[in-house]
Coordinates of C-alpha atoms in Angstrom, one line a residue:
Chain A
M2 CA 145.4 96.1 83.4
E3 CA 148.4 98.3 83.8
N4 CA 148.6 100.3 86.9
S5 CA 151.6 102.6 86.5
T6 CA 150.6 104.3 83.3
A7 CA 146.9 105.1 83.6
T8 CA 145.1 106.4 80.6
A9 CA 141.8 108.4 80.6
G10 CA 139.9 105.1 80.2
D11 CA 141.1 103.9 83.6
Y12 CA 139.1 106.4 85.6
A13 CA 135.6 105.8 86.6
L14 CA 134.9 109.3 87.9
E15 CA 136.6 112.6 87.1
A16 CA 136.1 116.2 88.1
R17 CA 137.6 118.8 85.9
G18 CA 138.0 122.4 87.2
L19 CA 135.1 121.9 89.4
S20 CA 133.9 125.1 91.2
K21 CA 130.9 126.1 93.3
S22 CA 130.5 129.6 94.5
F23 CA 127.8 131.0 96.7
G24 CA 127.9 134.7 95.8
S25 CA 131.6 135.8 96.1
F26 CA 132.4 132.8 98.4
Y27 CA 134.0 129.8 96.8
A28 CA 133.0 126.6 98.6
V29 CA 134.9 124.6 96.0
K30 CA 137.4 126.1 93.6
D31 CA 138.9 124.6 90.5
V32 CA 139.2 121.1 91.8
D33 CA 140.6 118.3 89.6
L34 CA 140.0 114.8 90.8
K35 CA 140.4 111.5 89.2
V36 CA 139.1 108.3 90.8
R37 CA 140.7 105.2 89.3
R38 CA 138.4 102.3 88.5
G39 CA 138.3 99.6 91.1
T40 CA 139.9 101.6 93.9
I41 CA 138.7 103.1 97.2
H42 CA 139.5 106.8 97.0
A43 CA 139.2 109.1 100.0
L44 CA 138.4 112.8 100.1
I45 CA 139.6 114.3 103.3
G46 CA 140.3 117.7 104.7
P47 CA 139.8 119.8 107.8
N48 CA 136.4 121.1 108.7
G49 CA 135.0 123.5 106.1
A50 CA 137.4 122.4 103.4
G51 CA 134.6 121.8 101.0
K52 CA 134.5 118.0 101.1
T53 CA 130.7 117.7 101.4
T54 CA 130.1 120.4 98.7
C55 CA 132.5 118.7 96.4
F56 CA 130.8 115.4 97.1
N57 CA 127.4 116.9 96.4
L58 CA 128.7 118.3 93.1
L59 CA 129.9 114.9 92.1
T60 CA 126.6 113.3 92.9
K61 CA 124.6 116.0 91.2
T62 CA 122.9 117.1 94.3
L63 CA 124.4 120.5 93.7
T64 CA 125.0 122.1 90.3
P65 CA 128.6 123.4 89.8
T66 CA 129.2 127.0 88.9
A67 CA 132.0 125.9 86.6
G68 CA 133.8 122.7 85.5
Q69 CA 132.7 119.3 84.5
V70 CA 131.9 115.9 86.0
I71 CA 132.9 113.0 83.9
Y72 CA 131.6 109.5 84.7
E73 CA 132.9 106.5 82.6
G74 CA 134.0 108.9 79.9
R75 CA 130.7 110.6 79.7
D76 CA 130.0 114.2 80.7
I77 CA 127.2 114.0 83.4
T78 CA 127.4 117.7 84.5
G79 CA 123.9 118.4 83.2
L80 CA 122.2 115.3 84.5
R81 CA 120.0 114.9 87.6
T82 CA 120.6 112.8 90.6
A83 CA 118.0 110.2 89.6
Q84 CA 119.6 110.0 86.1
V85 CA 123.1 109.4 87.3
A86 CA 121.8 106.8 89.7
K87 CA 120.3 104.9 86.8
L88 CA 123.8 105.0 85.2
G89 CA 125.3 103.3 88.2
L90 CA 126.7 106.3 90.2
V91 CA 124.9 106.1 93.5
R92 CA 125.5 108.1 96.7
S93 CA 124.9 107.6 100.4
F94 CA 124.1 110.4 102.9
Q95 CA 125.9 111.7 105.9
I96 CA 122.8 111.4 108.1
S97 CA 121.5 107.9 108.1
A98 CA 119.3 107.6 105.0
T99 CA 116.9 104.8 105.6
F100 CA 113.1 104.8 105.3
P101 CA 112.3 104.6 109.0
H102 CA 108.7 103.4 108.8
L103 CA 109.4 100.7 106.2
T104 CA 110.8 97.3 107.1
C105 CA 114.3 96.5 106.2
L106 CA 113.1 94.2 103.5
E107 CA 110.9 97.0 102.1
N108 CA 113.8 99.5 102.3
V109 CA 115.9 97.3 100.0
R110 CA 113.0 96.4 97.8
V111 CA 112.3 100.1 97.1
A112 CA 115.8 100.3 95.6
L113 CA 115.3 97.0 93.7
Q114 CA 112.1 98.5 92.2
S115 CA 114.2 101.2 90.6
N116 CA 115.0 98.9 87.7
H117 CA 112.0 96.7 87.9
G118 CA 109.6 98.9 85.9
K119 CA 106.5 98.4 88.0
S120 CA 106.9 101.2 90.4
F121 CA 103.9 103.2 89.0
R122 CA 101.5 100.3 89.3
F123 CA 99.0 101.5 91.9
W124 CA 96.5 98.8 90.8
S125 CA 98.8 95.8 91.4
P126 CA 99.0 94.0 94.7
L127 CA 102.3 93.7 96.4
S128 CA 102.6 90.1 95.0
A129 CA 103.6 91.8 91.8
I130 CA 107.0 92.6 93.3
R131 CA 107.4 89.5 95.6
S132 CA 109.8 88.2 93.0
L133 CA 112.2 90.8 94.3
D134 CA 112.2 89.5 97.8
P135 CA 114.8 86.7 97.5
R136 CA 117.3 89.3 96.1
A137 CA 116.4 91.7 98.9
V138 CA 117.0 89.0 101.6
E139 CA 120.3 88.1 99.9
L140 CA 121.4 91.7 100.2
L141 CA 120.3 91.9 103.8
E142 CA 122.3 88.7 104.5
Q143 CA 125.3 90.3 102.9
V144 CA 125.3 93.1 105.4
G145 CA 124.4 90.9 108.3
L146 CA 120.7 92.0 108.6
A147 CA 119.0 88.8 107.6
D148 CA 117.3 88.5 111.1
A149 CA 116.0 92.0 110.9
A150 CA 114.2 91.7 107.5
H151 CA 110.8 92.4 109.1
L152 CA 111.8 95.0 111.6
Q153 CA 111.1 98.6 110.8
A154 CA 114.3 100.5 110.1
T155 CA 113.6 103.0 112.9
E156 CA 114.1 100.1 115.4
L157 CA 117.7 99.4 114.3
S158 CA 120.8 100.6 116.0
Y159 CA 122.8 103.3 114.4
G160 CA 125.4 100.9 113.0
K161 CA 122.8 98.6 111.6
K162 CA 121.0 101.5 109.9
R163 CA 124.2 102.3 108.1
A164 CA 124.5 98.6 107.1
L165 CA 120.9 98.8 105.8
E166 CA 121.7 101.9 103.9
I167 CA 124.6 100.1 102.2
A168 CA 122.4 97.1 101.3
T169 CA 119.9 99.6 99.8
T170 CA 122.7 101.2 97.7
L171 CA 124.0 97.8 96.6
A172 CA 120.5 96.9 95.4
L173 CA 121.2 99.2 92.4
D174 CA 124.4 97.2 91.7
P175 CA 126.3 100.5 91.3
K176 CA 129.5 100.8 89.4
V177 CA 130.6 103.7 91.6
M178 CA 129.5 104.2 95.2
L179 CA 129.9 107.6 96.8
L180 CA 129.9 107.3 100.6
D181 CA 129.5 110.5 102.7
E182 CA 131.1 109.9 106.1
P183 CA 130.0 106.3 106.5
T184 CA 131.3 106.2 110.1
A185 CA 130.2 109.6 111.3
G186 CA 128.7 109.5 114.7
M187 CA 129.5 105.8 115.1
G188 CA 130.6 104.2 118.3
H189 CA 133.9 102.2 118.4
E190 CA 132.1 98.9 118.4
D191 CA 130.5 99.7 115.1
L192 CA 133.6 101.0 113.3
E193 CA 135.3 97.7 112.5
P194 CA 132.2 95.9 111.1
I195 CA 131.4 98.9 108.8
T196 CA 135.0 99.2 107.6
E197 CA 135.0 95.5 106.9
L198 CA 131.7 95.8 105.1
I199 CA 132.9 98.6 102.9
R200 CA 136.0 96.6 102.0
Q201 CA 133.9 93.6 101.2
V202 CA 131.4 95.5 98.9
S203 CA 134.3 97.3 97.1
A204 CA 135.1 94.2 95.2
G205 CA 134.5 95.0 91.5
R206 CA 133.4 98.5 92.3
T207 CA 134.9 102.0 92.6
I208 CA 134.3 103.8 95.9
L209 CA 134.8 107.5 96.7
I210 CA 134.5 108.1 100.4
V211 CA 134.4 111.3 102.4
E212 CA 135.7 110.4 105.8
H213 CA 136.9 112.1 109.0
N214 CA 138.2 109.1 110.7
L215 CA 141.8 108.8 109.5
S216 CA 142.4 105.3 110.8
V217 CA 139.4 104.2 108.6
V218 CA 141.0 106.0 105.7
S219 CA 144.4 104.5 106.2
S220 CA 143.1 101.0 106.4
L221 CA 140.7 101.3 103.4
C222 CA 141.9 103.7 100.8
E223 CA 144.5 103.4 98.1
R224 CA 144.4 107.1 97.0
I225 CA 143.7 110.1 99.1
T226 CA 142.8 113.6 97.9
V227 CA 143.1 116.4 100.5
L228 CA 141.1 119.6 100.2
Q229 CA 141.6 122.8 102.0
H230 CA 139.6 126.1 101.7
G231 CA 137.8 124.5 98.8
E232 CA 140.9 123.9 96.8
L233 CA 143.0 120.8 96.1
L234 CA 145.9 120.6 98.5
T235 CA 147.5 117.3 97.5
E236 CA 146.8 113.8 96.4
G237 CA 148.6 110.6 96.9
T238 CA 148.8 107.4 99.0
Y239 CA 148.2 107.5 102.7
D240 CA 152.0 107.6 103.4
E241 CA 152.6 110.3 100.9
V242 CA 149.8 112.5 102.2
S243 CA 150.5 112.0 105.8
N244 CA 154.1 113.1 105.4
N245 CA 153.2 116.1 103.4
E246 CA 154.2 119.3 105.2
D247 CA 151.2 121.3 103.8
V248 CA 148.7 118.6 105.0
I249 CA 150.3 118.6 108.5
T250 CA 150.0 122.4 108.7
A251 CA 146.5 122.3 107.4
Y252 CA 145.4 119.9 110.1
M253 CA 147.4 121.6 112.8
G254 CA 145.8 120.0 115.9
G255 CA 145.2 116.9 113.9
V256 CA 149.0 116.1 113.6
D257 CA 148.7 113.4 116.2
A258 CA 145.9 111.7 114.3
L259 CA 148.1 111.5 111.3
Chain B
M71 CA 91.2 84.5 109.2
T72 CA 89.9 86.6 112.1
R73 CA 90.2 89.7 110.0
T74 CA 88.0 88.3 107.3
L75 CA 85.5 87.5 110.0
W76 CA 85.5 91.0 111.4
L77 CA 85.2 92.5 107.9
G78 CA 82.2 90.2 107.3
L79 CA 80.5 91.3 110.5
L80 CA 81.2 94.9 109.7
L81 CA 79.6 94.5 106.3
V82 CA 76.5 92.8 107.8
A83 CA 76.3 95.6 110.3
L84 CA 76.5 98.2 107.6
I85 CA 73.9 96.5 105.5
A86 CA 71.5 96.4 108.5
A87 CA 72.4 99.8 109.8
P88 CA 69.7 101.9 108.0
L89 CA 67.0 99.9 109.9
A90 CA 68.2 101.5 113.1
I91 CA 69.8 104.8 112.1
Y92 CA 68.6 107.6 109.8
P93 CA 70.0 106.6 106.3
V94 CA 71.0 110.2 105.4
L95 CA 73.3 110.4 108.4
L96 CA 74.8 107.1 107.5
M97 CA 75.3 108.1 103.9
S98 CA 76.9 111.4 105.0
I99 CA 79.4 109.4 107.1
L100 CA 80.1 107.1 104.2
C101 CA 80.8 110.1 101.9
F102 CA 83.3 111.5 104.4
V103 CA 84.9 108.1 104.9
I104 CA 85.8 108.2 101.2
F105 CA 86.9 111.8 101.5
A106 CA 89.0 111.2 104.6
S107 CA 90.7 108.2 102.9
S108 CA 91.6 110.3 99.9
F109 CA 93.2 112.8 102.2
N110 CA 94.9 110.1 104.2
L111 CA 96.5 108.8 100.9
L112 CA 98.2 112.2 100.5
L113 CA 99.1 113.1 104.0
G114 CA 99.5 109.6 105.6
Y115 CA 101.2 107.8 102.8
A116 CA 102.9 110.5 100.6
G117 CA 103.5 113.1 103.3
L118 CA 101.7 115.8 101.4
L119 CA 99.6 118.2 103.5
C120 CA 96.9 119.6 101.2
F121 CA 95.1 122.6 102.7
G122 CA 92.6 122.8 99.9
H123 CA 91.2 119.3 99.6
A124 CA 87.7 120.7 99.5
M125 CA 88.3 122.0 96.0
F126 CA 88.2 118.5 94.6
F127 CA 85.2 117.5 96.8
G128 CA 83.1 120.6 96.0
T129 CA 83.9 120.9 92.3
A130 CA 82.8 117.3 91.7
A131 CA 79.6 117.9 93.7
Y132 CA 78.7 120.8 91.3
V133 CA 79.7 118.9 88.2
A134 CA 77.7 115.8 89.2
G135 CA 74.7 118.0 90.2
Y136 CA 74.9 119.9 86.9
L137 CA 74.9 116.7 84.8
L138 CA 72.0 115.3 86.8
K139 CA 69.9 118.4 86.6
T140 CA 70.7 119.5 83.1
Y141 CA 71.2 116.3 81.2
G142 CA 69.4 113.8 83.4
V143 CA 72.3 111.3 83.2
S144 CA 72.2 108.2 85.3
V145 CA 73.7 108.1 88.7
E146 CA 76.9 106.1 87.8
V147 CA 77.7 108.5 84.9
A148 CA 77.5 111.5 87.2
L149 CA 79.8 109.8 89.8
I150 CA 82.3 108.8 87.1
A151 CA 82.3 112.3 85.6
G152 CA 82.8 113.9 89.0
T153 CA 85.7 111.5 89.8
L154 CA 87.5 112.0 86.5
L155 CA 87.1 115.8 86.5
S156 CA 88.6 116.0 90.0
A157 CA 91.3 113.6 89.1
A158 CA 92.3 115.8 86.2
M159 CA 92.2 118.8 88.5
G160 CA 94.4 117.0 91.0
Y161 CA 96.9 116.3 88.2
V162 CA 97.1 120.0 87.3
V163 CA 97.3 121.1 90.9
G164 CA 100.0 118.4 91.4
I165 CA 102.1 119.7 88.5
I166 CA 102.0 123.2 90.0
S167 CA 102.5 122.4 93.6
V168 CA 104.4 119.1 94.0
R169 CA 107.9 120.5 93.7
R170 CA 107.4 122.3 96.9
S171 CA 107.0 120.5 100.2
G172 CA 105.8 121.1 103.8
I173 CA 104.2 124.4 104.5
Q174 CA 104.8 125.8 101.0
F175 CA 102.9 122.9 99.5
A176 CA 100.1 123.5 102.0
M177 CA 99.9 127.2 101.1
I178 CA 100.0 126.7 97.3
T179 CA 97.1 124.2 97.6
L180 CA 95.2 126.6 99.8
A181 CA 95.7 129.4 97.4
I182 CA 94.5 127.3 94.4
S183 CA 91.5 126.1 96.4
Q184 CA 90.5 129.7 97.2
F185 CA 90.8 130.5 93.5
V186 CA 88.6 127.6 92.7
Y187 CA 86.1 128.8 95.3
F188 CA 85.8 132.3 93.8
L189 CA 85.6 130.8 90.3
L190 CA 82.6 128.7 91.4
L191 CA 81.1 131.6 93.2
Q192 CA 81.1 133.7 90.0
A193 CA 80.2 130.8 87.6
E194 CA 76.6 130.9 86.2
F195 CA 75.8 127.2 86.6
T196 CA 76.6 126.9 90.3
G197 CA 73.8 129.2 91.4
G198 CA 76.4 131.4 93.3
E199 CA 75.5 132.1 96.9
D200 CA 72.2 130.1 96.6
G201 CA 74.0 127.0 95.6
M202 CA 72.6 124.3 93.4
Q203 CA 69.2 123.0 94.7
R204 CA 67.0 120.1 94.0
I205 CA 69.4 117.8 92.3
P206 CA 67.4 114.8 91.1
R207 CA 68.5 111.2 91.9
S208 CA 68.0 109.7 88.5
T209 CA 68.2 106.0 87.9
L210 CA 71.1 103.7 88.4
F211 CA 72.4 102.2 85.1
G212 CA 69.3 103.8 83.5
I213 CA 67.1 101.0 85.0
F214 CA 66.9 101.0 88.8
D215 CA 65.0 103.6 90.7
V216 CA 67.1 104.8 93.6
S217 CA 65.3 107.9 94.6
D218 CA 64.3 106.9 98.1
H219 CA 66.8 107.1 100.9
M220 CA 66.8 103.4 101.7
A221 CA 67.6 102.4 98.1
F222 CA 70.2 105.1 97.7
Y223 CA 71.9 104.0 101.0
Y224 CA 72.9 100.7 99.3
V225 CA 74.3 102.6 96.3
T226 CA 76.3 104.7 98.6
L227 CA 77.5 101.7 100.6
T228 CA 78.6 99.9 97.5
V229 CA 80.5 102.9 96.2
A230 CA 82.1 103.4 99.6
V231 CA 83.2 99.8 99.8
L232 CA 84.7 100.0 96.3
A233 CA 86.4 103.2 97.1
V234 CA 88.0 101.9 100.3
A235 CA 89.1 98.7 98.5
F236 CA 90.7 100.9 95.9
F237 CA 92.4 103.0 98.6
Y238 CA 93.6 99.8 100.2
R239 CA 95.0 98.5 96.9
V240 CA 96.9 101.7 96.1
V241 CA 98.5 101.8 99.6
H242 CA 99.5 98.1 99.3
S243 CA 100.9 98.3 95.8
P244 CA 104.4 98.6 94.3
F245 CA 103.5 102.3 93.8
G246 CA 102.3 102.6 97.4
E247 CA 105.7 101.3 98.6
I248 CA 107.6 104.0 96.7
L249 CA 105.1 106.6 98.0
R250 CA 105.8 105.6 101.6
A251 CA 109.5 105.7 100.9
I252 CA 109.1 109.3 99.5
R253 CA 107.2 110.2 102.7
D254 CA 110.0 108.9 104.8
N255 CA 113.0 110.3 102.9
E256 CA 112.5 112.0 99.5
P257 CA 116.2 112.8 98.7
R258 CA 117.1 109.2 99.3
V259 CA 114.4 108.0 96.9
E260 CA 115.8 110.4 94.3
S261 CA 119.3 109.1 94.9
L262 CA 118.0 105.6 94.1
G263 CA 117.1 106.6 90.6
F264 CA 113.5 107.7 91.0
R265 CA 111.8 111.0 90.1
P266 CA 109.8 111.6 93.2
E267 CA 107.7 114.4 91.8
R268 CA 106.1 112.0 89.3
Y269 CA 105.0 109.7 92.0
K270 CA 103.6 112.6 94.0
I271 CA 101.7 113.9 91.0
L272 CA 100.1 110.5 90.5
A273 CA 99.3 110.4 94.2
M274 CA 97.6 113.8 93.9
T275 CA 95.6 112.6 90.9
L276 CA 94.4 109.5 92.6
S277 CA 93.6 111.3 95.8
A278 CA 91.7 114.1 94.0
G279 CA 89.8 111.5 92.1
L280 CA 88.7 109.8 95.3
A281 CA 87.8 113.2 96.8
G282 CA 85.7 113.9 93.7
L283 CA 83.9 110.6 94.0
A284 CA 83.0 111.6 97.6
G285 CA 81.8 115.0 96.6
A286 CA 79.7 113.7 93.7
L287 CA 78.1 111.1 96.0
K288 CA 77.5 113.8 98.6
A289 CA 75.6 116.0 96.1
M290 CA 73.3 113.1 95.4
V291 CA 72.8 112.2 99.0
F292 CA 71.7 115.7 100.1
Q293 CA 70.4 116.6 96.6
F294 CA 72.2 119.9 96.7
A295 CA 75.6 121.3 96.2
T296 CA 76.7 124.6 97.8
L297 CA 79.8 126.8 98.2
T298 CA 80.3 125.2 101.6
D299 CA 81.5 122.0 99.8
V300 CA 84.4 123.9 98.2
S301 CA 85.2 126.1 101.2
W302 CA 88.1 126.1 103.6
P303 CA 86.1 124.7 106.6
I304 CA 85.6 121.4 104.7
S305 CA 89.3 121.2 104.0
A306 CA 89.9 121.8 107.7
E307 CA 87.4 119.2 108.7
V308 CA 89.0 116.5 106.7
I309 CA 92.3 117.3 108.4
L310 CA 90.5 117.1 111.8
M311 CA 89.1 113.7 110.8
T312 CA 92.5 112.3 109.8
L313 CA 94.3 113.6 112.9
L314 CA 91.5 112.4 115.2
G315 CA 91.3 109.0 113.8
G316 CA 95.0 108.4 113.4
L317 CA 97.3 109.7 110.7
G318 CA 99.0 107.1 108.5
T319 CA 96.8 104.3 109.8
L320 CA 94.6 102.6 107.3
T321 CA 91.3 102.8 109.2
G322 CA 91.9 105.8 111.5
P323 CA 90.7 108.6 109.2
M324 CA 87.6 106.6 108.3
L325 CA 86.8 106.2 111.9
G326 CA 87.6 109.9 112.4
A327 CA 85.1 110.8 109.7
G328 CA 82.4 108.8 111.5
I329 CA 83.2 110.5 114.8
V330 CA 83.3 114.0 113.4
I331 CA 80.0 113.6 111.5
L332 CA 78.2 112.2 114.5
M333 CA 79.7 114.9 116.7
N334 CA 78.5 117.6 114.3
D335 CA 75.1 116.0 114.3
E336 CA 74.9 115.9 118.1
L337 CA 76.4 119.3 118.6
A338 CA 74.3 121.0 115.9
Q339 CA 71.6 122.0 118.5
F340 CA 74.1 124.2 120.3
G341 CA 74.7 126.4 117.3
E342 CA 78.1 128.1 117.2
W343 CA 79.1 126.3 120.3
A344 CA 79.5 123.3 118.1
L345 CA 82.6 124.9 116.5
I346 CA 84.1 125.7 119.9
A347 CA 83.5 122.1 121.1
Q348 CA 85.1 120.9 117.9
G349 CA 88.1 123.1 118.5
V350 CA 88.5 121.9 122.1
I351 CA 88.3 118.2 121.0
L352 CA 91.0 118.8 118.4
L353 CA 93.2 120.4 121.0
L354 CA 92.7 117.5 123.4
V355 CA 93.6 115.0 120.7
I356 CA 96.7 116.9 119.7
I357 CA 97.9 117.2 123.3
F358 CA 96.9 113.8 124.7
F359 CA 96.4 111.4 121.8
R360 CA 99.0 112.3 119.3
R361 CA 98.5 109.1 117.3
G362 CA 94.7 109.5 117.0
V363 CA 92.1 107.0 118.1
V364 CA 93.3 104.1 116.0
G365 CA 97.0 104.9 116.5
E366 CA 96.5 104.9 120.3
L367 CA 94.4 101.7 120.3
S368 CA 96.9 99.8 118.2
A369 CA 99.8 101.0 120.4
L370 CA 97.8 99.8 123.4
W371 CA 97.1 96.5 121.7
R372 CA 100.8 96.0 121.0
R373 CA 101.7 96.7 124.6
L374 CA 99.1 94.2 125.9
R375 CA 100.2 91.5 123.6
P376 CA 103.9 90.8 124.0
S377 CA 104.2 88.7 120.9
P378 CA 104.1 91.1 118.0
D379 CA 101.4 90.3 115.5
Q380 CA 102.3 90.9 111.8
N381 CA 98.7 91.7 110.8
Q382 CA 98.5 95.0 112.6
D383 CA 97.3 98.2 111.0
R384 CA 100.6 99.8 110.2
G385 CA 101.6 102.7 108.0

């Protein structure tokens, strides 16, 4: 695959002229975004830049006022969240999105049931889906939760909940993963394992990540898109973006972080 | 192993019970055990708070009563008819209400149940304010005479055991797992490629069917069906049973049903003071025993036994 001259077919996810307005206020305005297949792409910007709105538009949680979302060359603007998930575009949530009163194994098994076709069987015993357990355990092992398989999710630490969430998302074997601030609210001791985990699961996948922590961004992401006031500010590699005058001005107090 | 033993002992006790306790009281408890389980399926396992559950219970009571009185169908036909009709009703109510959640869902179900109440009040066949009296207990399968209380107790017990087994199966099924996931985090379930509303509609259908079974059975036990069965106090009572016994526990609401029915029976002699006593008890439970009787007991059990046992009654 050639990297320098990318054609339309090289992009897993694209936004074209994406806008979302609430009354006269534009949360996101005319954003063009291209996420190249197989890369980790970051969406950053100061608070209120419209990152999360943009993210929600891409995952179909919100419906855009104007513009299109293209996934694998297909216009998915009119589809629902559940439909795009089936196509392989799966999101995570800013707040930890586990099923607190289910065990870790059950958490992952719910996701595995998505493509199993038995999820309406109210008359079958659970043994009907025991065949999913080995795969669920495998996924838990992958994120380092093998020991916790029979613990309820609510008993896990914050960092482990995020790991469980990633295992659940991986259960769908998504082509594109959209991660909404995966390290938000996380202590220092959890940062490194989660960053490493994201790098590990990115193999063979495309990842778009909304992230505040710029050191995480710099160590993980090949391309970075910067939003400000709901509009595209610039796009480039970490070095390009961090030396951009507009970005430095936009972040102001954040200069040191860059 | 011990669980099988306990279940066996419970069954023996239930079989012997009418020798010591008035069968009609026992049958009444069993009807409400089914009803409370059906409510528990919605609130405890799908997170849907239905404020009008009596509509399924009461409508099925009228339908079963009408079929028995007018066509003289056998007992099981009336039960099945009541169940299916209520299930169909639950499906329709589900389609209307399930996109809303929390208090909005509660209010929509309350509104629909009030509508059903007035419909049944006006309808010819229900007997309006007087209710439907002298419903005959016809034969079972067209052969067995079950008109006396003792015989009908065993019919009721069998139906209740089957209903509870069905409830257990639904909760511990692939579908039940998705349902609990929806209760815990609906947006997440959707993001995993499911359409949560479809699961909730099915849960409404199954729950309403069970509630209908309870109502139809109740009409045969007491041999009358009245507007009380469709009214708001019955909807409230099943909420009380569930909270009292322990929300989201398998057995809690069943126990709650037993406690409330026995309590009503004991307090009946005090007239309207019964309602006040009920209110005080509910208040005490909400303040001091948030997890309900079974919830508190299993929490205590866990604290006393340091090694966690996997067979516990968990949501």
